[in-house]
mmCIF file of C-alpha atoms in Angstrom:
data_model
loop_
_atom_site.group_PDB
_atom_site.id
_atom_site.type_symbol
_atom_site.label_atom_id
_atom_site.label_comp_id
_atom_site.label_asym_id
_atom_site.label_seq_id
_atom_site.Cartn_x
_atom_site.Cartn_y
_atom_site.Cartn_z
ATOM 1 C CA MET A 1 -33.603 194.347 105.377
ATOM 2 C CA SER A 2 -31.580 195.549 102.371
ATOM 3 C CA GLU A 3 -28.485 195.682 104.588
ATOM 4 C CA GLN A 4 -29.178 192.091 105.598
ATOM 5 C CA PHE A 5 -29.284 191.044 101.958
ATOM 6 C CA GLU A 6 -26.005 192.795 101.182
ATOM 7 C CA ARG A 7 -24.333 191.037 104.127
ATOM 8 C CA GLY A 8 -25.811 187.675 103.083
ATOM 9 C CA GLU A 9 -27.872 187.265 106.257
ATOM 10 C CA ALA A 10 -30.895 185.015 106.361
ATOM 11 C CA ALA A 11 -34.351 186.347 105.655
ATOM 12 C CA PRO A 12 -36.515 186.797 108.747
ATOM 13 C CA ALA A 13 -39.113 184.324 107.497
ATOM 14 C CA GLY A 14 -38.351 180.678 108.135
ATOM 15 C CA GLY A 15 -38.875 177.379 106.340
ATOM 16 C CA TRP A 16 -40.786 177.426 103.071
ATOM 17 C CA GLN A 17 -41.401 181.170 103.439
ATOM 18 C CA ALA A 18 -37.665 181.836 103.309
ATOM 19 C CA VAL A 19 -37.309 179.619 100.222
ATOM 20 C CA ALA A 20 -40.233 181.373 98.525
ATOM 21 C CA CYS A 21 -38.717 184.753 99.377
ATOM 22 C CA ASP A 22 -35.349 183.734 97.923
ATOM 23 C CA LEU A 23 -37.017 182.360 94.814
ATOM 24 C CA ALA A 24 -38.950 185.589 94.293
ATOM 25 C CA HIS A 25 -35.725 187.597 94.576
ATOM 26 C CA CYS A 26 -34.047 185.313 92.037
ATOM 27 C CA MET A 27 -36.912 185.698 89.588
ATOM 28 C CA ARG A 28 -36.810 189.487 89.891
ATOM 29 C CA PHE A 29 -33.048 189.524 89.364
ATOM 30 C CA TYR A 30 -32.948 187.099 86.452
ATOM 31 C CA SER A 31 -36.050 188.283 84.596
ATOM 32 C CA ARG A 32 -38.342 191.137 83.675
ATOM 33 C CA LEU A 33 -41.367 189.144 84.736
ATOM 34 C CA PRO A 34 -43.744 190.907 87.146
ATOM 35 C CA VAL A 35 -43.101 189.061 90.406
ATOM 36 C CA PRO A 36 -45.342 190.500 93.140
ATOM 37 C CA ALA A 37 -44.096 191.119 96.656
ATOM 38 C CA LEU A 38 -44.844 188.271 99.023
ATOM 39 C CA PRO A 39 -46.831 189.099 102.174
ATOM 40 C CA TRP A 40 -43.876 188.363 104.479
ATOM 41 C CA GLU A 41 -41.239 190.240 102.443
ATOM 42 C CA GLN A 42 -39.956 193.397 104.096
ATOM 43 C CA ASP A 43 -38.066 194.673 101.034
ATOM 44 C CA ALA A 44 -39.081 193.000 97.781
ATOM 45 C CA HIS A 45 -36.517 194.913 95.721
ATOM 46 C CA ALA A 46 -33.434 194.581 97.888
ATOM 47 C CA LEU A 47 -30.161 193.638 96.231
ATOM 48 C CA PRO A 48 -30.017 189.818 96.022
ATOM 49 C CA SER A 49 -27.604 188.042 98.331
ATOM 50 C CA PHE A 50 -26.133 185.268 96.214
ATOM 51 C CA PRO A 51 -24.391 183.594 99.171
ATOM 52 C CA ARG A 52 -27.892 182.589 100.276
ATOM 53 C CA LEU A 53 -29.903 182.614 97.031
ATOM 54 C CA VAL A 54 -27.714 180.118 95.183
ATOM 55 C CA ARG A 55 -29.690 177.201 96.611
ATOM 56 C CA VAL A 56 -32.833 178.218 94.682
ATOM 57 C CA ILE A 57 -31.237 179.292 91.391
ATOM 58 C CA PRO A 58 -31.903 175.885 89.742
ATOM 59 C CA LEU A 59 -35.585 176.321 90.607
ATOM 60 C CA ALA A 60 -35.583 179.896 89.320
ATOM 61 C CA GLY A 61 -34.074 178.670 86.054
ATOM 62 C CA LEU A 62 -36.748 176.005 85.836
ATOM 63 C CA LEU A 63 -39.526 178.566 86.314
ATOM 64 C CA LEU A 64 -37.966 180.870 83.719
ATOM 65 C CA GLY A 65 -37.849 177.968 81.284
ATOM 66 C CA LEU A 66 -41.631 177.629 81.492
ATOM 67 C CA VAL A 67 -42.009 180.869 79.513
ATOM 68 C CA PRO A 68 -40.163 179.807 76.320
ATOM 69 C CA ALA A 69 -41.525 176.271 76.731
ATOM 70 C CA ALA A 70 -45.075 177.649 76.586
ATOM 71 C CA ALA A 71 -44.186 179.705 73.507
ATOM 72 C CA LEU A 72 -42.776 176.600 71.817
ATOM 73 C CA ILE A 73 -45.887 174.548 72.557
ATOM 74 C CA VAL A 74 -48.211 177.250 71.196
ATOM 75 C CA ALA A 75 -46.102 177.629 68.051
ATOM 76 C CA LEU A 76 -46.106 173.877 67.444
ATOM 77 C CA ILE A 77 -49.862 173.675 68.020
ATOM 78 C CA LEU A 78 -50.237 176.370 65.351
ATOM 79 C CA ASP A 79 -48.110 174.157 63.079
ATOM 80 C CA LEU A 80 -45.448 176.806 62.545
ATOM 81 C CA GLY A 81 -42.730 174.213 62.075
ATOM 82 C CA PRO A 82 -39.666 173.407 64.189
ATOM 83 C CA TRP A 83 -37.481 176.325 63.102
ATOM 84 C CA LEU A 84 -39.976 179.146 63.533
ATOM 85 C CA SER A 85 -41.170 177.565 66.780
ATOM 86 C CA ALA A 86 -37.591 177.442 68.078
ATOM 87 C CA ILE A 87 -37.013 181.069 67.079
ATOM 88 C CA LEU A 88 -40.131 182.167 68.949
ATOM 89 C CA ALA A 89 -39.132 180.142 72.021
ATOM 90 C CA VAL A 90 -35.635 181.639 72.188
ATOM 91 C CA ALA A 91 -36.996 185.130 71.491
ATOM 92 C CA THR A 92 -39.474 184.714 74.350
ATOM 93 C CA MET A 93 -36.666 183.788 76.745
ATOM 94 C CA VAL A 94 -34.620 186.798 75.648
ATOM 95 C CA LEU A 95 -37.602 189.083 76.263
ATOM 96 C CA ALA A 96 -38.397 187.476 79.621
ATOM 97 C CA THR A 97 -34.835 187.936 80.886
ATOM 98 C CA GLY A 98 -34.257 191.339 79.316
ATOM 99 C CA ALA A 99 -31.267 189.855 77.428
ATOM 100 C CA LEU A 100 -29.416 189.796 80.754
ATOM 101 C CA HIS A 101 -27.061 186.941 79.878
ATOM 102 C CA GLU A 102 -26.765 187.887 76.215
ATOM 103 C CA ASP A 103 -25.514 191.301 77.258
ATOM 104 C CA GLY A 104 -22.811 189.670 79.364
ATOM 105 C CA LEU A 105 -21.747 187.438 76.488
ATOM 106 C CA ALA A 106 -21.454 190.410 74.122
ATOM 107 C CA ASP A 107 -19.409 192.415 76.614
ATOM 108 C CA VAL A 108 -17.032 189.526 77.240
ATOM 109 C CA ALA A 109 -16.584 188.962 73.503
ATOM 110 C CA ASP A 110 -15.853 192.654 72.956
ATOM 111 C CA SER A 111 -13.166 192.489 75.653
ATOM 112 C CA PHE A 112 -11.100 190.348 73.276
ATOM 113 C CA GLY A 113 -10.024 193.652 71.734
ATOM 114 C CA GLY A 114 -8.224 194.702 74.928
ATOM 115 C CA THR A 115 -4.532 194.051 75.307
ATOM 116 C CA THR A 116 -4.348 194.511 79.090
ATOM 117 C CA ARG A 117 -6.548 193.491 82.018
ATOM 118 C CA ASP A 118 -7.554 197.090 82.759
ATOM 119 C CA LYS A 119 -8.395 197.743 79.120
ATOM 120 C CA ARG A 120 -10.535 194.612 78.946
ATOM 121 C CA LEU A 121 -12.460 195.657 82.050
ATOM 122 C CA GLU A 122 -12.918 199.119 80.576
ATOM 123 C CA ILE A 123 -14.280 197.677 77.328
ATOM 124 C CA MET A 124 -16.690 195.441 79.232
ATOM 125 C CA ARG A 125 -18.152 198.482 80.969
ATOM 126 C CA ASP A 126 -18.754 200.288 77.680
ATOM 127 C CA SER A 127 -22.460 200.119 76.824
ATOM 128 C CA ARG A 128 -21.711 200.132 73.105
ATOM 129 C CA ILE A 129 -21.460 196.834 71.255
ATOM 130 C CA GLY A 130 -18.512 196.086 68.979
ATOM 131 C CA SER A 131 -17.911 193.631 66.160
ATOM 132 C CA PHE A 132 -16.807 190.825 68.507
ATOM 133 C CA GLY A 133 -19.912 191.277 70.637
ATOM 134 C CA ALA A 134 -22.277 191.401 67.670
ATOM 135 C CA ALA A 135 -20.736 188.268 66.179
ATOM 136 C CA ALA A 136 -20.947 186.436 69.519
ATOM 137 C CA LEU A 137 -24.621 187.340 69.930
ATOM 138 C CA PHE A 138 -25.491 186.205 66.418
ATOM 139 C CA LEU A 139 -23.650 182.914 66.772
ATOM 140 C CA ALA A 140 -25.062 182.199 70.239
ATOM 141 C CA LEU A 141 -28.649 182.826 69.132
ATOM 142 C CA ALA A 142 -28.134 180.782 65.966
ATOM 143 C CA LEU A 143 -26.702 177.851 67.920
ATOM 144 C CA ARG A 144 -29.510 177.887 70.488
ATOM 145 C CA ILE A 145 -32.228 178.127 67.846
ATOM 146 C CA GLY A 146 -30.633 175.534 65.587
ATOM 147 C CA ALA A 147 -30.110 173.012 68.378
ATOM 148 C CA LEU A 148 -33.662 173.433 69.709
ATOM 149 C CA ALA A 149 -35.176 173.152 66.225
ATOM 150 C CA GLU A 150 -33.239 169.945 65.588
ATOM 151 C CA ILE A 151 -34.374 168.489 68.916
ATOM 152 C CA VAL A 152 -37.982 169.159 67.896
ATOM 153 C CA SER A 153 -37.354 167.526 64.511
ATOM 154 C CA ARG A 154 -35.567 164.450 65.860
ATOM 155 C CA ALA A 155 -37.731 163.840 68.936
ATOM 156 C CA ASP A 156 -41.043 165.499 69.772
ATOM 157 C CA ALA A 157 -42.564 168.509 71.479
ATOM 158 C CA LEU A 158 -42.304 166.925 74.948
ATOM 159 C CA ALA A 159 -38.588 166.277 74.487
ATOM 160 C CA ALA A 160 -38.047 169.858 73.311
ATOM 161 C CA VAL A 161 -39.946 171.262 76.302
ATOM 162 C CA ALA A 162 -37.869 169.104 78.641
ATOM 163 C CA ALA A 163 -34.696 170.303 76.898
ATOM 164 C CA ILE A 164 -35.675 173.942 77.468
ATOM 165 C CA LEU A 165 -36.452 173.388 81.145
ATOM 166 C CA ILE A 166 -33.366 171.272 81.796
ATOM 167 C CA THR A 167 -30.935 173.654 80.112
ATOM 168 C CA ALA A 168 -32.542 176.708 81.723
ATOM 169 C CA SER A 169 -31.866 175.200 85.147
ATOM 170 C CA LEU A 170 -28.460 173.669 84.442
ATOM 171 C CA SER A 171 -27.017 176.664 82.612
ATOM 172 C CA ARG A 172 -27.928 179.187 85.293
ATOM 173 C CA THR A 173 -26.366 176.938 87.898
ATOM 174 C CA ALA A 174 -23.211 176.406 85.810
ATOM 175 C CA GLY A 175 -23.084 180.153 85.197
ATOM 176 C CA LEU A 176 -22.434 180.655 88.908
ATOM 177 C CA MET A 177 -19.094 178.864 88.790
ATOM 178 C CA PRO A 178 -17.003 181.996 88.103
ATOM 179 C CA LEU A 179 -18.813 183.758 90.961
ATOM 180 C CA VAL A 180 -18.135 180.869 93.333
ATOM 181 C CA PHE A 181 -14.546 180.011 92.465
ATOM 182 C CA LEU A 182 -13.030 183.401 91.587
ATOM 183 C CA PRO A 183 -12.698 186.718 93.440
ATOM 184 C CA PRO A 184 -14.315 189.817 91.896
ATOM 185 C CA ALA A 185 -12.207 191.479 89.207
ATOM 186 C CA ARG A 186 -13.459 194.889 90.404
ATOM 187 C CA ARG A 187 -14.183 196.334 93.818
ATOM 188 C CA ASP A 188 -17.191 198.311 92.635
ATOM 189 C CA GLY A 189 -18.997 195.925 90.272
ATOM 190 C CA LEU A 190 -22.284 194.078 90.710
ATOM 191 C CA SER A 191 -20.514 190.753 91.223
ATOM 192 C CA HIS A 192 -18.686 192.297 94.196
ATOM 193 C CA ALA A 193 -21.893 193.757 95.619
ATOM 194 C CA VAL A 194 -23.900 190.512 95.566
ATOM 195 C CA GLY A 195 -21.220 188.579 97.448
ATOM 196 C CA GLN A 196 -19.387 185.313 96.855
ATOM 197 C CA PRO A 197 -21.473 182.190 97.474
ATOM 198 C CA PRO A 198 -20.026 179.409 99.633
ATOM 199 C CA ARG A 199 -18.852 176.426 97.633
ATOM 200 C CA GLU A 200 -20.954 174.080 99.759
ATOM 201 C CA THR A 201 -24.103 175.962 98.749
ATOM 202 C CA PHE A 202 -23.088 175.838 95.100
ATOM 203 C CA TRP A 203 -22.639 172.065 95.198
ATOM 204 C CA LEU A 204 -26.089 171.776 96.755
ATOM 205 C CA ALA A 205 -27.500 173.839 93.889
ATOM 206 C CA ALA A 206 -25.609 171.702 91.360
ATOM 207 C CA GLY A 207 -27.144 168.593 92.908
ATOM 208 C CA ILE A 208 -30.631 170.097 92.668
ATOM 209 C CA ALA A 209 -30.078 171.091 89.026
ATOM 210 C CA GLY A 210 -28.828 167.589 88.236
ATOM 211 C CA ALA A 211 -31.851 166.012 89.928
ATOM 212 C CA ILE A 212 -34.171 168.282 87.920
ATOM 213 C CA ALA A 213 -32.420 167.226 84.715
ATOM 214 C CA VAL A 214 -32.679 163.521 85.514
ATOM 215 C CA ALA A 215 -36.350 163.732 86.560
ATOM 216 C CA LEU A 216 -37.487 165.780 83.552
ATOM 217 C CA GLY A 217 -35.407 163.679 81.178
ATOM 218 C CA ALA A 218 -37.016 160.499 82.472
ATOM 219 C CA LEU A 219 -40.519 161.965 82.193
ATOM 220 C CA ALA A 220 -39.856 163.038 78.599
ATOM 221 C CA GLY A 221 -38.269 159.741 77.644
ATOM 222 C CA LEU A 222 -34.914 161.292 76.783
ATOM 223 C CA PRO A 223 -31.885 158.961 76.568
ATOM 224 C CA PRO A 224 -30.134 158.677 79.967
ATOM 225 C CA PHE A 225 -26.750 159.146 78.324
ATOM 226 C CA GLY A 226 -28.044 162.353 76.728
ATOM 227 C CA ILE A 227 -29.122 163.706 80.111
ATOM 228 C CA ALA A 228 -25.756 162.797 81.612
ATOM 229 C CA LEU A 229 -24.060 164.553 78.706
ATOM 230 C CA THR A 230 -26.061 167.753 79.219
ATOM 231 C CA ILE A 231 -25.093 167.800 82.902
ATOM 232 C CA VAL A 232 -21.411 167.172 82.216
ATOM 233 C CA LEU A 233 -21.118 169.600 79.288
ATOM 234 C CA SER A 234 -22.907 172.435 81.069
ATOM 235 C CA GLY A 235 -20.537 171.982 84.012
ATOM 236 C CA LEU A 236 -17.483 171.878 81.753
ATOM 237 C CA ALA A 237 -18.663 175.046 80.002
ATOM 238 C CA GLY A 238 -18.965 176.846 83.347
ATOM 239 C CA LEU A 239 -15.535 175.570 84.326
ATOM 240 C CA ALA A 240 -14.046 176.720 81.000
ATOM 241 C CA LEU A 241 -15.415 180.242 81.439
ATOM 242 C CA THR A 242 -14.076 180.269 85.005
ATOM 243 C CA GLY A 243 -10.596 179.423 83.746
ATOM 244 C CA PHE A 244 -10.918 181.978 80.955
ATOM 245 C CA ALA A 245 -11.911 184.712 83.431
ATOM 246 C CA ALA A 246 -8.968 183.866 85.687
ATOM 247 C CA ARG A 247 -6.519 184.239 82.808
ATOM 248 C CA HIS A 248 -8.249 187.071 80.964
ATOM 249 C CA LEU A 249 -9.306 189.289 83.880
ATOM 250 C CA GLY A 250 -7.778 187.878 87.035
ATOM 251 C CA GLY A 251 -11.269 187.459 88.507
ATOM 252 C CA GLN A 252 -14.950 187.414 87.677
ATOM 253 C CA THR A 253 -17.548 190.012 86.744
ATOM 254 C CA GLY A 254 -21.284 189.922 86.166
ATOM 255 C CA ASP A 255 -20.601 189.785 82.425
ATOM 256 C CA ILE A 256 -18.522 186.631 82.869
ATOM 257 C CA VAL A 257 -21.404 185.018 84.755
ATOM 258 C CA GLY A 258 -23.770 185.887 81.894
ATOM 259 C CA ALA A 259 -21.367 184.553 79.288
ATOM 260 C CA ALA A 260 -20.930 181.331 81.267
ATOM 261 C CA GLN A 261 -24.692 180.804 81.300
ATOM 262 C CA GLN A 262 -24.927 181.254 77.536
ATOM 263 C CA VAL A 263 -22.054 178.895 76.772
ATOM 264 C CA ALA A 264 -23.395 176.310 79.233
ATOM 265 C CA GLU A 265 -26.863 176.410 77.641
ATOM 266 C CA ILE A 266 -25.440 175.941 74.143
ATOM 267 C CA ALA A 267 -23.185 173.097 75.277
ATOM 268 C CA ALA A 268 -26.078 171.328 77.044
ATOM 269 C CA LEU A 269 -28.416 171.613 74.040
ATOM 270 C CA ILE A 270 -25.803 170.341 71.606
ATOM 271 C CA GLY A 271 -24.867 167.521 73.982
ATOM 272 C CA LEU A 272 -28.466 166.347 74.089
ATOM 273 C CA LEU A 273 -28.826 166.691 70.334
ATOM 274 C CA THR A 274 -25.851 164.446 69.629
ATOM 275 C CA VAL A 275 -27.559 161.402 71.147
ATOM 276 C CA LEU A 276 -30.884 161.868 69.316
ATOM 277 C CA ALA A 277 -31.111 159.887 66.099
ATOM 278 C CA PRO A 278 -31.744 162.048 62.980
#
């Protein structure tokens, strides 16, 4: 079964069982949450095959967003205020994902110190964090917390919960753009091992993520233009990181995918915030 995943072959289960299997694999890859093995899974911990799993990544992002959304609701019920509530929500997401995307952002930022492609790739593999990486992490966390806190202040708890869920889904979908549109920068990295998703599957996932954004935005009473802006800005952020990776590295890595997710989430949150009256 693990060989099937590496080659991007379909899971043996069909229909909804295959979708559930793919979703479970996504949740294990993207988070530290304890996702039990499903009864029909032959290898619950096989390497994910992104050529097939892409279709469920918007749903995986949505499920992951439930964790910080719950933390935000509890904090607001305890009357902790918008800023502390936003901090706890973002911290909960970081813990749930094991700082997977934040690590990628820091590594990409540190690569700015490299003068050649090979040196940049070498820096990105270094487990130590440098000044560029530390600054990028601080700024990214500050922007996410600040934007979420302002959404709580300008709208309400329901709008903030919708914002978390929408951006969790959109940003993880947008983060796939480097993986879809660029070849791997290395022949031995994780991005090479998981395979390159077909563009048709990516556009399907983008459509699902957009539908999730529209539906949740409507339920929360968010401005339609704000929802459109979050979709467009998250996509532009993923596209920008794809272009950056092409110029900076000549391809994509897992770190680039993580950085794209972070930038897309920040862009989507700020886009929504700009249409909410202070």
